[in-house]
Coordinates of C-alpha atoms and ligand atoms in Angstrom, one line a residue:
X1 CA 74.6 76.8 71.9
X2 CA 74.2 80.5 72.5
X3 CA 77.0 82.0 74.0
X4 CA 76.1 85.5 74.4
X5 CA 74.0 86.0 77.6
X6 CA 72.2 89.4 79.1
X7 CA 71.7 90.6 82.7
X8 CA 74.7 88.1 83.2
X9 CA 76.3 90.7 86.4
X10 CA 72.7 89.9 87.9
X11 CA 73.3 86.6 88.4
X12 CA 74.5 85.3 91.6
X13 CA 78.1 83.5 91.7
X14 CA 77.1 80.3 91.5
X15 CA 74.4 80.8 88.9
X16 CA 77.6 83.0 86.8
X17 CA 79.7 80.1 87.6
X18 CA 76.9 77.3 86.0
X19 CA 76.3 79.3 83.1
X20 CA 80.3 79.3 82.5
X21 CA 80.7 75.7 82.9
X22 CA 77.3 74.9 81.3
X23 CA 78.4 77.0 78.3
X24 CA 82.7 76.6 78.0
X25 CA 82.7 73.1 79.2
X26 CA 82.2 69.3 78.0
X27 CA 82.7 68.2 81.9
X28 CA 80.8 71.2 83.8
X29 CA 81.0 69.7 87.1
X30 CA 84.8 69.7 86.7
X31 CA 85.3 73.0 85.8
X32 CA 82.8 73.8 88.5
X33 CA 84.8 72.2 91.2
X34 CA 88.0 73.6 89.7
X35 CA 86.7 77.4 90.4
X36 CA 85.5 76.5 93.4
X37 CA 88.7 74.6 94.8
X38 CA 90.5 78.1 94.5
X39 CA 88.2 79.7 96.4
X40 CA 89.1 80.9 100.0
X41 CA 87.9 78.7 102.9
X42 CA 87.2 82.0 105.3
X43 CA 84.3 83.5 103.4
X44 CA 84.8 86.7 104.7
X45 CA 88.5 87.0 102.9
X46 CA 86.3 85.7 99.7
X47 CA 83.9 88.3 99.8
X48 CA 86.6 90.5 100.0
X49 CA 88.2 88.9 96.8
X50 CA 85.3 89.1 95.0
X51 CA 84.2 92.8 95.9
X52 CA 87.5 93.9 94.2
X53 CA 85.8 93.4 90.7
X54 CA 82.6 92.7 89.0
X55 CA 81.3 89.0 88.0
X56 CA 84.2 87.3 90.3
X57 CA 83.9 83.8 89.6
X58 CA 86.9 82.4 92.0
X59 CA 90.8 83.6 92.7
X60 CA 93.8 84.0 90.3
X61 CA 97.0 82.1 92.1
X62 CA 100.6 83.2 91.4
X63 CA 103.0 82.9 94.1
X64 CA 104.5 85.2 97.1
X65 CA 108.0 84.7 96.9
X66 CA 110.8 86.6 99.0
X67 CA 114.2 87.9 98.4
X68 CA 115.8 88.7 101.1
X69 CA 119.8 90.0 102.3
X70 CA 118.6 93.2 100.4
X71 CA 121.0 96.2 101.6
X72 CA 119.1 99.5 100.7
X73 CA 121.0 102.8 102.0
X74 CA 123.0 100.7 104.8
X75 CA 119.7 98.9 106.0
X76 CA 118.4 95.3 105.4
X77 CA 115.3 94.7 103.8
X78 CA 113.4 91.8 102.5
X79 CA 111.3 92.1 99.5
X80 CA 108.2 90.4 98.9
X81 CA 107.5 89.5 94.7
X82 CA 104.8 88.3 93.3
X83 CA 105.5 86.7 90.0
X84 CA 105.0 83.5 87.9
X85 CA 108.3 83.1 86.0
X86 CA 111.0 81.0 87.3
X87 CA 114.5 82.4 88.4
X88 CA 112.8 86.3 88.8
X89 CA 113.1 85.6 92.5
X90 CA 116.2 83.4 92.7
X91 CA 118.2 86.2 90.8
X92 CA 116.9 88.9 93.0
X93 CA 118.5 87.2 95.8
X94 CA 121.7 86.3 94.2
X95 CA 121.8 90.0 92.9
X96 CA 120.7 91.3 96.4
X97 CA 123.6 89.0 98.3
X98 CA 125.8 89.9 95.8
X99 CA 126.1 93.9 96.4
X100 CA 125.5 93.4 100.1
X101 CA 129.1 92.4 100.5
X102 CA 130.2 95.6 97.8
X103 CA 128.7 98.4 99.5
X104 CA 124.8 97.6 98.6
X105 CA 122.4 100.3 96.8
X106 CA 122.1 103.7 97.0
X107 CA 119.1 105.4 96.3
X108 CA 117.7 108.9 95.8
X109 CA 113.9 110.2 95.2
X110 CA 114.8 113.0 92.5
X111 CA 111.1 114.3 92.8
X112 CA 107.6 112.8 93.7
X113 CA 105.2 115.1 91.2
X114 CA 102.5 113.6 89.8
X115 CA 100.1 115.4 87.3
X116 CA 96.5 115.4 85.3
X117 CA 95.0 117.0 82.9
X118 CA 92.1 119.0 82.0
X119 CA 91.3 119.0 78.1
X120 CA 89.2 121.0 76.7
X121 CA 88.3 123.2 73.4
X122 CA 87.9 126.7 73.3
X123 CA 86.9 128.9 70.0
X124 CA 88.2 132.6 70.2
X125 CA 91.4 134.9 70.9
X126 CA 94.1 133.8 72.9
X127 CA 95.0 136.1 74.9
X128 CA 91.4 137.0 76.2
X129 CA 91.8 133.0 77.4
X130 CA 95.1 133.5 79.0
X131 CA 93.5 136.7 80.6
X132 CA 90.7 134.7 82.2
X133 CA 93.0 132.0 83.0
X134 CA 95.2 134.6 85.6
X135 CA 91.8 136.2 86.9
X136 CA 90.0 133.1 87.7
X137 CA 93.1 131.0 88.7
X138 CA 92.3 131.5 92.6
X139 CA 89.3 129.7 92.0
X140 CA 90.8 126.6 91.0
X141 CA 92.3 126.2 94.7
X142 CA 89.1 127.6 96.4
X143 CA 86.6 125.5 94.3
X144 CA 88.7 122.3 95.4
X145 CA 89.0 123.5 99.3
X146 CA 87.4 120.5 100.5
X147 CA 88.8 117.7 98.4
X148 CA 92.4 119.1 99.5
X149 CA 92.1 119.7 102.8
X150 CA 93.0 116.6 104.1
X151 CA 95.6 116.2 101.6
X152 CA 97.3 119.2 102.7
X153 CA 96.9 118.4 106.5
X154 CA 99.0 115.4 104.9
X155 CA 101.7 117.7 103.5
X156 CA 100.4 117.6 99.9
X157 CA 98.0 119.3 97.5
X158 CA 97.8 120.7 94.1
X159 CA 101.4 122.0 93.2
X160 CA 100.6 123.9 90.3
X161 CA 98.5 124.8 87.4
X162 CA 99.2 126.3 83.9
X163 CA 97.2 126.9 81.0
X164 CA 98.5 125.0 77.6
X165 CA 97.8 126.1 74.3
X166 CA 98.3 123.1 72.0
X167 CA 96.8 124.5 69.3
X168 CA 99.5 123.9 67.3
X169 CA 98.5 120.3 67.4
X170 CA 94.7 120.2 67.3
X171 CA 93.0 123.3 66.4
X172 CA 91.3 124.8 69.2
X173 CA 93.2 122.4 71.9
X174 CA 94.0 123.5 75.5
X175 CA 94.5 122.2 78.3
X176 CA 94.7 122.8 82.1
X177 CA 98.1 121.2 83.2
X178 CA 98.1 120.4 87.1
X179 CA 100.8 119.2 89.1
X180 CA 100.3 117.0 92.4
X181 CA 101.9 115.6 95.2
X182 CA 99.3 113.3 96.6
X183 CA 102.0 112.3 99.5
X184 CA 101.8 108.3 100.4
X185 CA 99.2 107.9 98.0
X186 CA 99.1 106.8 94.6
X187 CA 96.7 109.4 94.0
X188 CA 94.8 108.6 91.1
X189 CA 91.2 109.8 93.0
X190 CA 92.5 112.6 94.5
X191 CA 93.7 114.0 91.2
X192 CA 90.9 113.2 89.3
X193 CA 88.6 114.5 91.8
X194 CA 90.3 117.9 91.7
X195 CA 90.6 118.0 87.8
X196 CA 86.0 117.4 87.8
X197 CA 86.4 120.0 89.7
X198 CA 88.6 122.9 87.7
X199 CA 86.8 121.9 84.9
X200 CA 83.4 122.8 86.3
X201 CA 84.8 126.1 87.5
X202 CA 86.4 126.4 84.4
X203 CA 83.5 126.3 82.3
X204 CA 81.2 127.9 84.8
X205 CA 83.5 130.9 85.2
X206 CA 83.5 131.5 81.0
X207 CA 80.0 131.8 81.1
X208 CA 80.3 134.8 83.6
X209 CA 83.5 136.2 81.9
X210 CA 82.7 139.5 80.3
X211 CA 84.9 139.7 78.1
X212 CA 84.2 136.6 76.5
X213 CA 81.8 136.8 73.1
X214 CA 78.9 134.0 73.1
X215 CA 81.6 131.1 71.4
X216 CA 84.4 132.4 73.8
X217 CA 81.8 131.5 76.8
X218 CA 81.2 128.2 75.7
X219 CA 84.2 125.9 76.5
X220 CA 83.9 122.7 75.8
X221 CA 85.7 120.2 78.2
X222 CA 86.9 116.9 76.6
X223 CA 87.7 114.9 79.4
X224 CA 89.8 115.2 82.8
X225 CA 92.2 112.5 84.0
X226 CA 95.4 112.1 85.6
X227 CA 98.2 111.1 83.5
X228 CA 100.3 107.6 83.9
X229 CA 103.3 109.9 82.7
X230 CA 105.1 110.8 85.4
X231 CA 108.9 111.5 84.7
X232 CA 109.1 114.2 87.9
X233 CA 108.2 111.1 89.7
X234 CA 111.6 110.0 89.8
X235 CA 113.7 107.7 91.9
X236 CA 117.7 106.6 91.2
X237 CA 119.0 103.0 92.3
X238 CA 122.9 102.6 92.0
X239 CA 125.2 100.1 93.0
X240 CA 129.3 100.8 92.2
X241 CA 132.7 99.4 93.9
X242 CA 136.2 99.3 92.6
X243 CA 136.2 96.7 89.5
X244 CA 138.5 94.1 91.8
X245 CA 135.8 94.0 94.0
X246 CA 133.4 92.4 91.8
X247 CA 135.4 89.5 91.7
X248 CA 133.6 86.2 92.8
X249 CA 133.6 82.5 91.6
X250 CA 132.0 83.4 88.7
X251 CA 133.8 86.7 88.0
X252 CA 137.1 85.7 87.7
X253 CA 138.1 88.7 85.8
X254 CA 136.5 91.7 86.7
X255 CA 138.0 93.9 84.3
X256 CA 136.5 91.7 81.4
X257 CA 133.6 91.5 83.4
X258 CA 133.1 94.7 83.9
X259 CA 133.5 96.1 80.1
X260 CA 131.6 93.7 78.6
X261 CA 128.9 94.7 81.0
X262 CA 129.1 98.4 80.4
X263 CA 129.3 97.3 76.5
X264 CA 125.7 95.2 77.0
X265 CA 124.2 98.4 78.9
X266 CA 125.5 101.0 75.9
X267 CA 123.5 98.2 73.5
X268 CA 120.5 98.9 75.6
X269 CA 120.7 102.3 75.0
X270 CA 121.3 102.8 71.5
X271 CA 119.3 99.3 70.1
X272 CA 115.2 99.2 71.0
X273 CA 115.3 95.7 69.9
X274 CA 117.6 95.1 72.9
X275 CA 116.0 97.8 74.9
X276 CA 112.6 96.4 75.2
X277 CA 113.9 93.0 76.4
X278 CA 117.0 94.9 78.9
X279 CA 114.1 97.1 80.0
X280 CA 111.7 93.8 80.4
X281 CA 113.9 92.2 82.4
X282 CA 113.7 95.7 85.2
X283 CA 110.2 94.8 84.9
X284 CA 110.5 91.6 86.2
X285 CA 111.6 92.9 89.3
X286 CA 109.5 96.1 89.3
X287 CA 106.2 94.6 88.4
X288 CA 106.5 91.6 91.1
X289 CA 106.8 94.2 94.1
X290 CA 104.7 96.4 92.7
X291 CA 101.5 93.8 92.5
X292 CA 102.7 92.2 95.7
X293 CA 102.1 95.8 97.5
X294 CA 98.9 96.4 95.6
X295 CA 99.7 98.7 93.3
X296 CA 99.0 99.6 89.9
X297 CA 101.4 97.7 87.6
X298 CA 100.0 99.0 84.5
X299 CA 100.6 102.6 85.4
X300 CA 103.5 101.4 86.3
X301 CA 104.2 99.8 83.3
X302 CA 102.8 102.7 80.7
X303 CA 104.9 105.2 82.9
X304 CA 108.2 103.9 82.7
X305 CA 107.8 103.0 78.8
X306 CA 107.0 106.4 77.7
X307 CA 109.9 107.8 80.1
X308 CA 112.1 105.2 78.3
X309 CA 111.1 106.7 75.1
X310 CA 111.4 110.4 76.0
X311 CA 114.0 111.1 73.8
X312 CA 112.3 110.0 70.7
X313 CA 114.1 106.9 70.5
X314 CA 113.0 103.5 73.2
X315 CA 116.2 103.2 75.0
X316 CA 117.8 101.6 78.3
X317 CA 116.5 103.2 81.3
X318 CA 119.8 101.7 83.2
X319 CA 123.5 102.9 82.9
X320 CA 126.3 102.0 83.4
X321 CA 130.3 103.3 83.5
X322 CA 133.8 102.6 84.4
X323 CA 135.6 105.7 85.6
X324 CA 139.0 105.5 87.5
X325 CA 138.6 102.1 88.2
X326 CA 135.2 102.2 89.8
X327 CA 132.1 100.7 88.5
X328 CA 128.7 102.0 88.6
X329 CA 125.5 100.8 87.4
X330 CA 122.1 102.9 87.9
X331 CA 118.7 103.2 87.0
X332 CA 116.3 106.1 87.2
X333 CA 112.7 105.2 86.6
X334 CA 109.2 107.0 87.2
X335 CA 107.1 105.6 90.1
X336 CA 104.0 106.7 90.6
X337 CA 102.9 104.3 94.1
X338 CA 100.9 104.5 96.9
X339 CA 101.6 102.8 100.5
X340 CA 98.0 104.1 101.5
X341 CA 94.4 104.1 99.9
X342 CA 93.5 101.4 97.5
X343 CA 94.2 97.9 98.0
X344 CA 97.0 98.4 100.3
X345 CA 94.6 98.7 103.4
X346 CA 92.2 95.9 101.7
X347 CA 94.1 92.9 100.5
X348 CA 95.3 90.8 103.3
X349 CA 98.7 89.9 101.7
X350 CA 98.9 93.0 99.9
X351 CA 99.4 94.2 104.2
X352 CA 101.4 91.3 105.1
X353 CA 103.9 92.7 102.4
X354 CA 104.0 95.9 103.6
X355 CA 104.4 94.8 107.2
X356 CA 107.3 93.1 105.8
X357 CA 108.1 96.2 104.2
X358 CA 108.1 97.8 108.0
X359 CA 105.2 100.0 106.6
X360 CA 107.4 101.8 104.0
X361 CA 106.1 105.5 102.9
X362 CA 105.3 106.2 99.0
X363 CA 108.6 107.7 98.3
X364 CA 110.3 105.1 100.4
X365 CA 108.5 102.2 98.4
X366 CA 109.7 103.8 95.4
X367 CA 113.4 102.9 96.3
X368 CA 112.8 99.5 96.7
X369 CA 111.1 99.0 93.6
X370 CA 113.5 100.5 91.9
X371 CA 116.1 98.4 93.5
X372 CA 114.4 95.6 92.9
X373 CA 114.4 96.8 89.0
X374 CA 118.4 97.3 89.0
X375 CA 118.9 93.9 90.6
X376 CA 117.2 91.9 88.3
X377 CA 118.8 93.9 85.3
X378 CA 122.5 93.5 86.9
X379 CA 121.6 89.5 87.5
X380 CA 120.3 89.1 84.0
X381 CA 123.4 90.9 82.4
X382 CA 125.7 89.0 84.4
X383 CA 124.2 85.7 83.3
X384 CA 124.0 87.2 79.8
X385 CA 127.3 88.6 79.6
X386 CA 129.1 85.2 81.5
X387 CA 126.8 82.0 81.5
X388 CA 124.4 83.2 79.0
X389 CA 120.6 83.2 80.6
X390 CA 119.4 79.6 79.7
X391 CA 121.3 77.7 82.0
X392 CA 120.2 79.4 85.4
X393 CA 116.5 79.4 83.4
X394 CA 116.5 76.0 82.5
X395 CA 117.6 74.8 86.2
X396 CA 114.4 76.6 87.8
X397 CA 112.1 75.3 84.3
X398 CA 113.5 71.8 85.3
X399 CA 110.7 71.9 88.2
X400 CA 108.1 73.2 85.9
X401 CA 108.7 69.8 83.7
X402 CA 109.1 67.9 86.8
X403 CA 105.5 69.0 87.3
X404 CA 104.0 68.5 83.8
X405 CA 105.4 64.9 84.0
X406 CA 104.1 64.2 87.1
X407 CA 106.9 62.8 88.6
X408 CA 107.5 61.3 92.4
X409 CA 109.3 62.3 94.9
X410 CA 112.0 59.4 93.9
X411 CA 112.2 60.2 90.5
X412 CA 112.6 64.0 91.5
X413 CA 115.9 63.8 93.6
X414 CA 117.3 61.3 90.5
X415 CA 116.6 64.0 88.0
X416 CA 117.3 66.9 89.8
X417 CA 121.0 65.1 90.4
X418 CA 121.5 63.9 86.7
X419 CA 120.9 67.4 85.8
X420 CA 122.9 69.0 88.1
X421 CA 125.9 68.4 85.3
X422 CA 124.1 67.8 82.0
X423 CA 122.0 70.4 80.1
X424 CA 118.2 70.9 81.2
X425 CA 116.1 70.8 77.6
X426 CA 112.1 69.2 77.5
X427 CA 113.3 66.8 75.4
X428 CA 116.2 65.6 77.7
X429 CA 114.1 65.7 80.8
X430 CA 111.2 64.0 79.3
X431 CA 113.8 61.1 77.6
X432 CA 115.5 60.9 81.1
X433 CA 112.8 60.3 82.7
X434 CA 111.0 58.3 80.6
X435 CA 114.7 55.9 81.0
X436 CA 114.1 55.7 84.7
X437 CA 110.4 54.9 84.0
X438 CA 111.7 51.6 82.2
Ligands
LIG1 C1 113.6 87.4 80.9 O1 112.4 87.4 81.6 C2 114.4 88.7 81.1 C3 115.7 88.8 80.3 O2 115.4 88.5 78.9 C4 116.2 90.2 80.4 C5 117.3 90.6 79.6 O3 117.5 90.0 78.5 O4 118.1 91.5 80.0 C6 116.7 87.8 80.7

């Protein structure tokens, strides 16, 4: 059967959705029904859905959970996740009750600058380039009047712009270096709107440029785009109370708590191996507030990696310390979000979660991701460094087997209660219930 197919984003829906099943499946009317069981009974809110993209065949479920009991800078909030793996949300919460009893988190935006690029080539001298670069510099900011003006009504605007010569890496390599602050939104059009822009003028103005030779005149411009590395777009999340304080049921001795946590955050920052997995687990919580507010996790994502690697080694992007009896854990990590624009005024639970939010501004939003990011990294090292990680995961997995195995109601509560005192595995779930099957 041929499975390559042309004009296939000319089809209609249902005529993309036959030719899938037609071709992928040996029940087609199942996997028909499947796609269209996930679609949205209000057709309006499905149109929506399937305007986001191109060839949208039905809806990708994962769940809208909340941790709540979150004390940010002395206030209460609730944060809506969105995320498939067990125990992400469960450990927020703990985390988040946890530290509202010690003081809660503390956070600080350290700057909001975002930036994009203009690359391009140029053939000549030097200095006649950085010559033209000061005399037509103006033009940069007048050429873009009228893609900034609103931004600036806003508070926000092109911050700055230099000329590189990185020439020493490519030959003939330069580059216009903006900086931004695009305000509550993430940005991404603004920015590359403006950058189109300065390189038109950029190029336009060369030609005109007397002192340019023929070559000189005749820049060449690779591409413009924003970049996803943002480390001036910067938010720290701390938590710290005397070491006694951390004491609770399962912290019977802080002081060996507390050292043996510090020594798991100094891993993370002198082992990638461990890095990438410590850092992972900040993702958990980053990510799942980040989709659930419609923003871009995978700038998020490429952001925060290369800030984690600025120092030429992949490290921790949490720390941690114990100084005259007080311990403090932080994390500083690039955000680059938007509250406004995009999908945030679009996707009907992307709004519910900001509501929830109480309609948080960018830099606001940036605090509670990054709060969310230093909870599940405390909850995870506290498991790690106590209880190891398997038995909190393997309570919430327990369901996921429940499901695969199909089991009743009845059979649920006996499970759920032999397990509450034996270890979870597949094996020893599937044997138990098998026994009870009997
Ligand atoms: C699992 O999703 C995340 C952890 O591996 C994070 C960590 O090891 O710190 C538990």
């Amino acid at each position: 059967m041929n499975k390559a197919i042309s004009g296939f984003s000319k089809l209609s829906k249902e005529e993309k959705i036959k030719w899938i099943a037609d071709t992928y499946f040996s029940t087609p009317n199942e996997a028909i029904a499947l796609l269209k069981n996930y679609w949205n009974t209000d057709e309006k809110v499905q149109q929506l859905h399937d305007e986001f993209i191109e060839n949208t065949i039905t809806n990708f479920y994962i769940p809208l959970g909340v941790a709540p009991n979150f004390l940010i800078n002395d206030k209460y909030t609730t944060i809506p996740m969105a995320i498939e793996e067990s125990s992400v949300v469960a450990a927020a919460s703990k985390a988040a009750k946890f530290w509202a009893t010690r003081g809660g988190f503390k956070t600080t935006i350290i700057d909001t600058e975002k930036i994009g690029q203009v690359h391009f080539l140029y053939q000549g001298e030097v200095s006649k380039l950085n010559l033209f670069f000061a005399q037509i510099k103006e033009q940069f900011y007048t050429s873009t009047a009228s893609i900034t003006a609103n931004m600036q009504k806003r508070g926000g605007g092109i911050r700055s712009i230099e000329l590189r010569d990185k020439t020493d890496l490519l030959p003939n390599y330069f580059q216009l270096h903006a900086t931004f602050d695009t305000k509550d939104s993430m940005g991404a059009n603004f920015i590359n709107s403006c950058l189109e822009q300065f390189a038109k003028t950029l190029q336009a103005e060369a030609k005109n440029y007397s002192l340019f030779n023929e070559t000189e005149s005749e820049i060449e411009v690779v591409m413009s785009i924003l970049s996803n590395y943002v480390p001036n777009c910067l938010v720290r999340a701390e938590v710290s109370c005397p070491i006694e304080d951390l004491m609770d049921k399962e912290i019977p001795n802080p002081q060996e708590f507390s050292t043996k946590f510090v020594q798991a955050v100094q891993i993370a920052e002198v082992e990638p191996y461990r890095a990438v997995t410590h850092n992972k687990g900040i993702m958990n919580g980053i990510d799942a507030v980040v989709l659930a507010t419609g923003n871009d996790f995978r700038a998020v994502e490429a952001g925060v990696h290369a800030y984690a690697s600025r120092k030429g080694q992949y490290s921790s992007l949490s720390h941690a310390k114990i100084e005259n009896g007080i311990f403090t854990f932080w994390l500083d990590v690039p955000l680059a979000l938007g509250t406004v624009g995009g999908l945030t005024s679009l996707h009907p639970v992307v709004k519910l979660s900001l509501e929830m939010l109480e309609k948080p501004s960018a830099p606001e939003l940036m605090q509670i991701v990054a709060v969310a990011g230093l909870a599940q990294n405390f909850a995870a090292l506290r498991s790690l460094t106590t209880t190891g990680i398997q038995e909190g995961h393997m309570k919430m997995h327990l369901n996921n087997i429940l499901n695969q195995l199909e089991a009743t109601k009845e059979e649920r509560i006996a499970i759920q209660k032999h397990f509450e005192n034996n270890t979870v595995s597949h094996n020893a779930v599937v044997a138990f219930t098998e026994s009870l099957r009997q």
